[in-house]
Short mmCIF file of C-alpha atoms in Angstrom, two decimals:
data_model
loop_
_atom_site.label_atom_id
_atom_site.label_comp_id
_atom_site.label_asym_id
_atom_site.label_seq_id
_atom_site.Cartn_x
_atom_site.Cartn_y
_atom_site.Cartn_z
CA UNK A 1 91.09 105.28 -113.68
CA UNK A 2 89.92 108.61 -112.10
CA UNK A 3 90.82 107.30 -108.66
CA UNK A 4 94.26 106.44 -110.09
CA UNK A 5 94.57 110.32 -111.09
CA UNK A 6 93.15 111.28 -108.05
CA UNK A 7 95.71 109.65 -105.83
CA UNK A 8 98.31 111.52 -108.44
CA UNK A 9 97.37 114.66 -107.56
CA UNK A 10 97.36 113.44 -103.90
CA UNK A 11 100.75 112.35 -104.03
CA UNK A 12 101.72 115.40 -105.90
CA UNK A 13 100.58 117.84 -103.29
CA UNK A 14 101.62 116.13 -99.86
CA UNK A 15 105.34 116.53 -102.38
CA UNK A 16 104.94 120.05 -102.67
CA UNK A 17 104.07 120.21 -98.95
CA UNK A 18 107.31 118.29 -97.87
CA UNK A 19 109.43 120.44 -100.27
CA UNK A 20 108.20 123.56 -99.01
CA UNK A 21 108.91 122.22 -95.97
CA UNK A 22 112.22 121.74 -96.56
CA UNK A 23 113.04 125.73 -97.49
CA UNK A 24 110.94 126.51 -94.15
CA UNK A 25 112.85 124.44 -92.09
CA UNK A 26 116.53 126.59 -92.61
CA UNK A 27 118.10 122.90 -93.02
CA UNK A 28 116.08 121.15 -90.27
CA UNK A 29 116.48 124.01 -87.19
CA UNK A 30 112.49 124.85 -86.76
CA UNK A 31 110.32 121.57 -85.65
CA UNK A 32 107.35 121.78 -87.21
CA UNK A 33 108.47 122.75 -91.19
CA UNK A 34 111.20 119.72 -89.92
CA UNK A 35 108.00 116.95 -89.23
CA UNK A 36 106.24 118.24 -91.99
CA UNK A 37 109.02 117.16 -94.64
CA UNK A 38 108.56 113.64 -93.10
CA UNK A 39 104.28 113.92 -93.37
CA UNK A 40 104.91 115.43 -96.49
CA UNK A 41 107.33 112.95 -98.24
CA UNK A 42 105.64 110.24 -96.36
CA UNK A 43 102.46 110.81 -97.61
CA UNK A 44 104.02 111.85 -101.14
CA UNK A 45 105.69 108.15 -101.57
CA UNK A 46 102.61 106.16 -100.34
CA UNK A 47 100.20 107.71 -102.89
CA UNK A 48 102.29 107.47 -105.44
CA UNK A 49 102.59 103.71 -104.77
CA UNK A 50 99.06 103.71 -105.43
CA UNK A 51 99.28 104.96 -108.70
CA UNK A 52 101.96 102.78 -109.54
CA UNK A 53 99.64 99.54 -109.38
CA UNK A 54 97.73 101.37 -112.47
CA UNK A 55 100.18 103.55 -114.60
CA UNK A 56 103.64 102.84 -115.72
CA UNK A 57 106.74 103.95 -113.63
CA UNK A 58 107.69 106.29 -116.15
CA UNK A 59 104.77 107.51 -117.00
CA UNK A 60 103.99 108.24 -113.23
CA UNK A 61 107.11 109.72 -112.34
CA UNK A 62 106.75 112.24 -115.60
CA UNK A 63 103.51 113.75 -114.63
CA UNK A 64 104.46 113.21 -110.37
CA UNK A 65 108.20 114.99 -110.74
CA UNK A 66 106.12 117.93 -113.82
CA UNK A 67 103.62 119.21 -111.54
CA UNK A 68 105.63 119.15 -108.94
CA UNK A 69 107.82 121.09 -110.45
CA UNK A 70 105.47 123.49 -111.10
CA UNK A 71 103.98 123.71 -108.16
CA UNK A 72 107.02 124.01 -106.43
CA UNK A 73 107.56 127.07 -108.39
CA UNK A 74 104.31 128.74 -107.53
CA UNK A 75 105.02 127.86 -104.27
CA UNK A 76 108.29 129.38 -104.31
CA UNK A 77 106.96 132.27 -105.34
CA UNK A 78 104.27 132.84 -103.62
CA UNK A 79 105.11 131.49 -100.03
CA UNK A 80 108.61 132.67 -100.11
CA UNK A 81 109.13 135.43 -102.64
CA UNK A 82 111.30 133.66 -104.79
CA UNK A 83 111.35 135.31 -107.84
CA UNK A 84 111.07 133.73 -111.91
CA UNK A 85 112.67 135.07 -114.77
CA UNK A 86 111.14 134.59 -118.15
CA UNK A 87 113.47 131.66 -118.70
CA UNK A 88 112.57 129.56 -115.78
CA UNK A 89 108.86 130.62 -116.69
CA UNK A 90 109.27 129.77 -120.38
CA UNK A 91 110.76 126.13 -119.18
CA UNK A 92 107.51 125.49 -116.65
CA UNK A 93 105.98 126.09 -119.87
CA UNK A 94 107.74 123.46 -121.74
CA UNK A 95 106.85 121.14 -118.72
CA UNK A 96 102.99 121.67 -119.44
CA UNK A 97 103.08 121.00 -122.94
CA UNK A 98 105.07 117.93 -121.94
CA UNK A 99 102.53 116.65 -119.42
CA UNK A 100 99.51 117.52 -122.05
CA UNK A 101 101.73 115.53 -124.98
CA UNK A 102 101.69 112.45 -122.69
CA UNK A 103 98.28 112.69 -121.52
CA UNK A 104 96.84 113.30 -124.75
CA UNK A 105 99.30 111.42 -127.26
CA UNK A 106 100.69 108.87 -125.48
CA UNK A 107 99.80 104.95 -125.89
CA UNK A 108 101.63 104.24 -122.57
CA UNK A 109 99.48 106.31 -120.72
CA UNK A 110 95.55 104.97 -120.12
CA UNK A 111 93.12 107.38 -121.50
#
């Protein structure tokens, strides 16, 4: 099962990679931040595949589309200057507890 975590977080960061990519590209003019939404998303969708022969589709996608989300944010932030307000930090929070309530409550997760 750690593998099948591992490959998560895997799949998670090549998606923050190929999102970031996407606000560096200024809508697919600069080549490199342009390729990297294809590594990025490429590699994002193949790992998560992975998982997918372990953990249920919903489950998956929950914690895959959560951290991302967060880490999007950070990213935001601290690769672009993009700026949170105490709502959009208060709702990241939300996502946490989310993620911890499924990884510590639920029975459709594996523990």
């Amino acid at each position: 099962m750690g593998k099948t975590y591992l490959y998560l977080l895997i799949a998670v960061a090549f998606e923050v990679f190929g999102t970031s990519c996407l606000q560096a590209s200024q809508q697919l003019t600069r080549l490199w931040p342009s390729l990297g939404i294809v590594v990025g998303f490429g590699g994002a969708f193949f790992f998560f595949m992975q998982v997918l022969k372990e953990l249920p589709l919903g489950i998956t996608y929950a914690l895959w589309s959560g951290l991302g989300i967060i880490l999007v944010s950070i990213s935001g932030w601290v690769v672009f200057g993009q700026k949170l307000d105490l709502a959009a930090l208060l709702g990241i929070a939300l996502i946490i507890a989310g993620i911890a309530v499924i990884n510590l409550f639920s029975i459709s997760s594996p523990h």
